[in-house]
Amino acid sequence: MRILAIETSCDESAVAIVELQKNKPKVIKNIVSSQIRDHQSFGGVIPNLASRLHTQNLPIVLEQGTEGGRIDYDAIAVTTGPGLIGSLLVGVATARTLAWLKNKPIFPINHLEGHIYSAWLNENQPELPSLILTVSGGHTELIYMSQHGKYLHIGRTRDDAAGEAFDKTARLLDLGYPGGPLVSELAKHGRRDAFTFPIGLPEKNSTEFSFSGIKAALYYQISKLEKPIQPHIKADIAASFEYTIAETLIKKLSIALSQHLKTRSVCFVGGVSANDYLRLRITDYIKNNHPAIPLYLAPKDYTTDNAAMIATAGCFHNLFGSPVSWYDIKADPNLELK
Ligand code: KG4
Ligand code: ZN
């Protein structure tokens, strides 16, 4: 089964073709056209501009992804939500039209589920039940996946996502957009213990997240500093911030693991999982505290938004679920993962 996937939930127009070979996904094509440069001067994604650029870029990406229509596929998968409604509509309308025109089955995919399945793009696949830590610009969630297609939400953020906190930190330090990679680069030169920032919802049994407190603490800390802020102080802030994010994720992961003793694997996925320091800290934590539980990090190429992860989710929907008629496919900006 070969699946063509379309992903346009935010500011990446992405198309991929993935084939399931002996239940293992193989990426045949993976094309991502990022709009980062178009939004950079605004310091964030401008929704109207994003959808306009998707209408221009998606046909080009589709042409590249299928090598001008020469690569065939058996079914289509498309991100139907959550995300920016204008952006989602471009991908959904395109996928519906293709499904109708080519008479192919179509699978609607939740963007979060796509991130989860990026862990299946490793050499070996996670065993279930798996505890999934999904950390991106829009989400920070712990999900217990007991079977393919069965998700239990263990904890999510009550306010901002961790990726938003990275982006906000970058803005406060005048680093640019998107903030994650810039903060991460700067943090390499700073001291992890230079500043103390709060861990959100530190209660003993809470697997929920909150990042509004650390954002506010950063704002106060930075507003107290003499301007312009010295480069080594910026690096200390970035390093201390990243340390607190690592501590937060590990603390919540450890609580979730103590509450879900049947867990057979842990996955760390989403745009923020591209962060080398966080990858290292989580790897060390699992190795030292749960050596019998294998950890699956999303491969670096599939951490931020892409369509290969959507196609992979589509492959497993085909194995364990059933397609939907193209006229029932709808974009939903607030789609819940059930
Ligand atoms: O998964 P993603 O591409 O989009 C959403 O679904 O939200 O995640 C984007 C987020 C942004 O907030 C970006 O700053 C963050 O992922 N990010 C990183 C890194 N690379 C991207 N955060 C920390 N360190 C990184 N290296
Ligand atoms: Zn995403």
Coordinates of C-alpha atoms and ligand atoms in Angstrom, one line a residue:
M1 CA 0.0 0.0 0.0
R2 CA 1.4 3.3 -1.1
I3 CA 0.0 6.5 0.3
L4 CA 0.3 10.1 -0.9
A5 CA -0.1 12.6 1.9
I6 CA -0.8 16.3 2.0
E7 CA 0.0 18.5 5.0
T8 CA -0.8 22.2 5.2
S9 CA -1.9 22.8 8.8
C10 CA 0.4 25.8 9.4
D11 CA 3.1 27.3 7.3
E12 CA 4.6 24.3 5.6
S13 CA 3.2 23.0 2.3
A14 CA 4.2 19.3 2.3
V15 CA 3.6 16.3 0.2
A16 CA 5.0 12.8 0.7
I17 CA 4.7 9.3 -0.6
V18 CA 5.1 6.4 1.9
E19 CA 4.8 2.7 1.2
L20 CA 4.2 0.1 3.9
Q21 CA 6.6 -2.8 3.4
K22 CA 6.0 -5.7 5.8
N23 CA 4.3 -3.3 8.2
K24 CA 7.3 -0.9 8.1
P25 CA 6.9 2.5 6.5
K26 CA 9.4 3.4 3.7
V27 CA 9.5 7.0 2.6
I28 CA 9.5 7.2 -1.2
K29 CA 9.2 11.0 -1.4
N30 CA 9.2 13.8 1.1
I31 CA 8.9 17.4 -0.1
V32 CA 8.4 20.3 2.3
S33 CA 8.1 23.9 1.1
S34 CA 8.5 26.1 4.2
Q35 CA 7.1 29.7 4.3
I36 CA 9.4 30.6 7.2
R37 CA 11.1 33.4 5.2
D38 CA 7.8 35.0 4.2
H39 CA 6.7 35.2 7.9
Q40 CA 10.0 36.0 9.4
S41 CA 9.7 39.8 9.2
F42 CA 6.4 39.6 11.1
G43 CA 7.9 37.6 13.9
G44 CA 5.3 34.8 13.6
V45 CA 2.9 33.1 11.2
I46 CA 0.3 35.4 9.5
P47 CA -2.7 33.1 8.8
N48 CA -4.0 34.9 5.7
L49 CA -0.5 35.0 4.1
A50 CA 0.0 31.3 5.0
S51 CA -3.2 30.2 3.2
R52 CA -2.4 32.4 0.1
L53 CA 1.1 30.9 -0.1
H54 CA -0.3 27.3 0.2
T55 CA -2.4 27.9 -2.8
Q56 CA 0.7 28.9 -4.7
N57 CA 3.1 26.3 -3.3
L58 CA 1.1 23.2 -2.9
P59 CA 0.6 22.4 -6.6
I60 CA 4.4 22.8 -7.1
V61 CA 5.1 20.5 -4.1
L62 CA 2.6 18.0 -5.4
E63 CA 4.2 18.0 -8.8
Q64 CA 7.6 17.4 -7.2
G65 CA 6.3 14.8 -4.8
T66 CA 4.8 12.7 -7.6
E67 CA 7.5 13.5 -10.2
G68 CA 5.0 15.2 -12.4
G69 CA 2.4 12.6 -11.8
R70 CA 4.6 9.7 -12.8
I71 CA 4.7 8.1 -9.2
D72 CA 1.5 6.3 -8.6
Y73 CA -0.2 5.6 -5.2
D74 CA -3.1 3.6 -3.9
A75 CA -4.7 6.0 -1.4
I76 CA -4.5 9.6 -0.1
A77 CA -4.0 10.9 3.4
V78 CA -4.6 14.6 4.4
T79 CA -4.3 16.6 7.6
T80 CA -7.8 17.8 8.5
G81 CA -6.9 19.5 11.8
P82 CA -6.0 21.0 14.2
G83 CA -4.4 24.0 12.6
L84 CA -5.1 27.3 10.8
I85 CA -8.4 27.0 9.1
G86 CA -7.3 28.8 5.9
S87 CA -4.2 26.7 5.6
L88 CA -6.0 23.4 6.3
L89 CA -8.7 24.2 3.7
V90 CA -6.1 24.4 0.9
G91 CA -4.7 20.9 1.7
V92 CA -8.2 19.4 2.3
A93 CA -9.7 20.9 -0.9
T94 CA -6.7 19.6 -3.0
A95 CA -6.9 16.1 -1.4
R96 CA -10.6 15.8 -2.0
T97 CA -10.3 16.9 -5.6
L98 CA -7.5 14.3 -6.2
A99 CA -9.5 11.6 -4.4
W100 CA -12.5 12.3 -6.6
L101 CA -10.6 12.7 -9.8
K102 CA -8.4 9.6 -9.4
N103 CA -11.0 7.6 -7.6
K104 CA -8.7 6.8 -4.6
P105 CA -9.7 6.1 -1.0
I106 CA -8.9 8.9 1.4
F107 CA -7.9 9.0 5.1
P108 CA -8.4 12.1 7.2
I109 CA -5.5 12.5 9.6
N110 CA -5.2 14.4 12.8
H111 CA -2.0 16.5 12.8
L112 CA -1.0 15.2 16.3
E113 CA -1.5 11.7 15.2
G114 CA 0.9 12.5 12.3
H115 CA 3.5 13.6 14.8
I116 CA 3.0 10.4 16.8
Y117 CA 3.7 8.3 13.7
S118 CA 6.9 10.1 13.0
A119 CA 8.3 7.7 15.7
W120 CA 7.5 4.9 13.3
L121 CA 9.9 6.3 10.8
N122 CA 12.8 4.9 12.8
E123 CA 14.7 1.8 11.8
N124 CA 12.7 -0.1 14.5
Q125 CA 9.1 0.5 15.4
P126 CA 7.8 1.3 19.0
E127 CA 6.1 -1.5 20.8
L128 CA 2.6 -0.7 22.2
P129 CA 1.4 0.4 24.7
S130 CA 3.6 3.5 24.1
L131 CA 3.8 6.7 26.1
I132 CA 4.1 9.6 23.6
L133 CA 5.5 13.0 24.5
T134 CA 4.4 15.3 21.7
V135 CA 6.0 18.8 22.0
S136 CA 5.5 21.3 19.2
G137 CA 4.6 24.9 18.5
G138 CA 0.9 24.2 19.0
H139 CA 0.9 21.3 21.5
T140 CA 2.5 19.8 24.5
E141 CA 0.9 16.5 25.4
L142 CA 1.4 13.2 27.0
I143 CA -0.6 10.5 25.2
Y144 CA -0.9 6.8 26.1
M145 CA -1.3 4.8 22.9
S146 CA -2.5 1.3 23.8
Q147 CA -3.1 0.2 20.2
H148 CA -3.0 1.7 16.7
G149 CA -5.7 4.3 16.7
K150 CA -6.4 4.2 20.5
Y151 CA -5.2 7.3 22.3
L152 CA -5.6 8.2 26.0
H153 CA -4.8 11.8 26.8
I154 CA -2.8 11.8 30.0
G155 CA -1.9 15.4 30.2
R156 CA -1.8 18.5 28.0
T157 CA -0.9 22.1 28.4
R158 CA -3.4 24.3 30.1
D159 CA -2.1 27.4 28.3
D160 CA 0.9 27.7 26.0
A161 CA 2.9 25.0 24.2
A162 CA 6.6 24.5 24.9
G163 CA 7.4 25.6 21.3
E164 CA 5.6 28.8 21.9
A165 CA 7.8 29.4 25.0
F166 CA 10.9 28.8 22.9
D167 CA 9.5 31.3 20.3
K168 CA 8.7 33.9 23.0
T169 CA 12.2 33.5 24.6
A170 CA 13.7 34.2 21.2
R171 CA 11.5 37.3 20.7
L172 CA 12.5 38.6 24.2
L173 CA 16.1 38.1 23.4
D174 CA 15.8 39.6 19.9
L175 CA 17.0 36.5 18.2
G176 CA 14.4 36.1 15.4
Y177 CA 11.8 33.6 14.3
P178 CA 11.3 30.7 14.6
G179 CA 12.8 30.7 18.1
G180 CA 13.5 27.0 18.9
P181 CA 16.6 26.5 16.8
L182 CA 18.0 30.0 17.7
V183 CA 17.5 29.6 21.4
S184 CA 19.0 26.1 21.3
E185 CA 22.1 27.4 19.4
L186 CA 22.7 30.2 21.9
A187 CA 22.1 27.9 24.9
K188 CA 25.2 25.9 24.0
H189 CA 27.3 28.8 25.1
G190 CA 25.5 29.6 28.4
R191 CA 25.3 28.3 31.9
R192 CA 22.3 26.0 32.8
D193 CA 22.2 27.2 36.4
A194 CA 22.7 31.0 35.8
F195 CA 19.0 31.8 36.3
T196 CA 16.1 29.9 38.0
F197 CA 12.8 29.6 36.2
P198 CA 9.6 27.9 37.5
I199 CA 8.3 24.5 36.4
G200 CA 4.6 24.8 35.6
L201 CA 2.2 22.7 37.7
P202 CA 4.8 21.1 39.9
E203 CA 2.3 19.1 41.9
K204 CA 3.4 15.5 42.6
N205 CA 0.8 13.7 40.5
S206 CA 0.1 16.2 37.8
T207 CA 0.8 15.2 34.2
E208 CA -0.6 18.5 32.9
F209 CA 1.7 21.2 31.6
S210 CA 1.7 25.0 31.8
F211 CA 4.3 27.3 30.3
S212 CA 2.7 30.7 30.9
G213 CA 4.6 30.9 34.2
I214 CA 8.0 30.5 32.7
K215 CA 7.1 33.0 29.9
A216 CA 6.1 35.6 32.6
A217 CA 9.3 34.9 34.6
L218 CA 11.4 35.4 31.5
Y219 CA 9.7 38.6 30.8
Y220 CA 10.4 39.9 34.3
Q221 CA 13.9 38.7 34.4
I222 CA 14.7 40.3 31.0
S223 CA 13.0 43.6 31.8
K224 CA 15.2 43.9 34.9
L225 CA 18.5 43.5 33.0
E226 CA 20.6 46.4 31.8
K227 CA 20.1 47.1 28.0
P228 CA 21.5 46.2 25.6
I229 CA 21.8 42.7 27.1
Q230 CA 25.3 41.3 27.0
P231 CA 25.7 38.3 24.7
H232 CA 26.9 36.0 27.5
I233 CA 23.9 36.9 29.6
K234 CA 21.6 36.1 26.7
A235 CA 23.3 32.8 26.4
D236 CA 22.8 32.2 30.2
I237 CA 19.1 32.9 29.9
A238 CA 18.7 30.6 26.9
A239 CA 20.6 27.8 28.7
S240 CA 18.7 28.2 31.9
F241 CA 15.4 28.3 30.0
E242 CA 16.2 25.2 28.1
Y243 CA 17.3 23.4 31.3
T244 CA 13.9 24.3 32.9
I245 CA 12.0 22.9 29.8
A246 CA 14.0 19.7 30.1
E247 CA 13.3 19.4 33.8
T248 CA 9.6 20.0 33.2
L249 CA 9.3 17.4 30.4
I250 CA 11.3 14.8 32.4
K251 CA 9.3 15.4 35.6
K252 CA 6.0 14.9 33.7
L253 CA 7.3 11.9 31.8
S254 CA 8.4 10.3 35.0
I255 CA 5.0 10.8 36.7
A256 CA 3.2 9.4 33.6
L257 CA 5.5 6.3 33.6
S258 CA 4.9 5.7 37.3
Q259 CA 1.1 5.8 36.5
H260 CA 1.3 3.5 33.4
L261 CA 3.3 0.5 34.3
K262 CA 2.4 -1.5 31.1
T263 CA 4.3 1.0 29.0
R264 CA 6.6 -0.8 26.5
S265 CA 8.1 2.2 24.8
V266 CA 8.4 5.9 25.0
C267 CA 8.3 8.3 22.0
F268 CA 9.5 11.9 21.9
V269 CA 8.0 13.7 18.8
G270 CA 7.0 17.1 17.5
G271 CA 9.0 20.2 16.3
V272 CA 10.6 20.8 19.8
S273 CA 11.9 17.2 19.7
A274 CA 14.4 18.5 17.2
N275 CA 16.3 20.1 20.1
D276 CA 19.6 18.3 20.7
Y277 CA 19.8 19.1 24.4
L278 CA 16.3 17.9 25.1
R279 CA 16.9 14.7 23.1
L280 CA 20.0 14.1 25.2
R281 CA 18.4 14.8 28.5
I282 CA 15.4 12.5 27.8
T283 CA 17.7 9.8 26.4
D284 CA 19.8 9.9 29.6
Y285 CA 16.7 10.0 31.8
I286 CA 15.3 6.8 30.2
K287 CA 18.6 5.0 30.1
N288 CA 19.3 5.7 33.8
N289 CA 15.8 5.2 35.2
H290 CA 13.9 2.9 32.9
P291 CA 16.6 0.9 31.1
A292 CA 14.1 -1.8 30.0
I293 CA 11.9 0.7 28.1
P294 CA 13.2 1.6 24.6
L295 CA 13.0 5.3 23.6
Y296 CA 12.1 6.4 20.1
L297 CA 13.0 9.9 19.1
A298 CA 11.4 11.2 15.9
P299 CA 14.1 11.1 13.3
K300 CA 15.5 14.7 12.9
D301 CA 14.1 15.1 9.3
Y302 CA 10.6 14.3 10.6
T303 CA 10.4 16.4 13.8
T304 CA 8.9 19.6 12.4
D305 CA 5.9 19.6 10.1
N306 CA 6.1 17.2 7.2
A307 CA 3.8 14.9 5.1
A308 CA 5.8 11.7 5.6
M309 CA 4.4 11.4 9.1
I310 CA 0.9 12.0 7.8
A311 CA 1.3 9.4 5.1
T312 CA 2.7 6.9 7.8
A313 CA -0.4 7.6 9.9
G314 CA -2.5 6.9 6.8
C315 CA -0.7 3.6 6.2
F316 CA -1.7 2.5 9.7
H317 CA -5.3 3.8 9.2
N318 CA -5.4 1.6 6.2
L319 CA -4.2 -1.5 8.2
F320 CA -6.4 -0.9 11.2
G321 CA -9.2 1.4 10.1
S322 CA -11.1 2.3 7.0
P323 CA -11.1 5.2 4.5
V324 CA -13.7 7.9 4.4
S325 CA -15.7 9.0 1.3
W326 CA -14.1 12.2 -0.1
Y327 CA -17.2 14.2 0.4
D328 CA -17.1 13.5 4.1
I329 CA -13.6 15.0 4.5
K330 CA -13.7 18.4 6.3
A331 CA -11.1 20.7 7.7
D332 CA -11.5 21.3 11.5
P333 CA -9.2 23.8 13.1
N334 CA -10.0 22.4 16.6
L335 CA -10.0 18.8 15.7
E336 CA -9.5 16.5 18.8
L337 CA -7.4 13.4 18.7
K338 CA -9.8 10.6 19.8
Ligands
KG4_1 O1 5.8 20.5 14.9 P1 6.0 21.9 14.5 O2 6.8 22.1 13.2 O3 4.7 22.7 14.3 C1 3.6 22.5 15.1 O4 2.9 21.5 14.9 O5 3.4 23.4 16.0 O6 6.8 22.7 15.6 C2 7.2 24.0 15.5 C3 7.8 24.4 16.8 C4 8.2 25.9 16.9 O7 7.7 26.5 18.1 C5 9.8 25.9 16.9 O8 10.3 27.0 17.5 C6 10.0 24.6 17.6 O9 9.0 23.7 17.1 N1 11.4 24.0 17.3 C7 12.3 23.9 18.2 C8 13.5 23.4 17.5 N2 13.2 23.3 16.2 C9 11.9 23.7 16.1 N3 12.3 24.1 19.5 C10 13.4 23.9 20.2 N4 14.6 23.5 19.7 C11 14.7 23.2 18.3 N5 15.8 22.8 17.8
ZN2 ZN 3.2 20.1 13.9

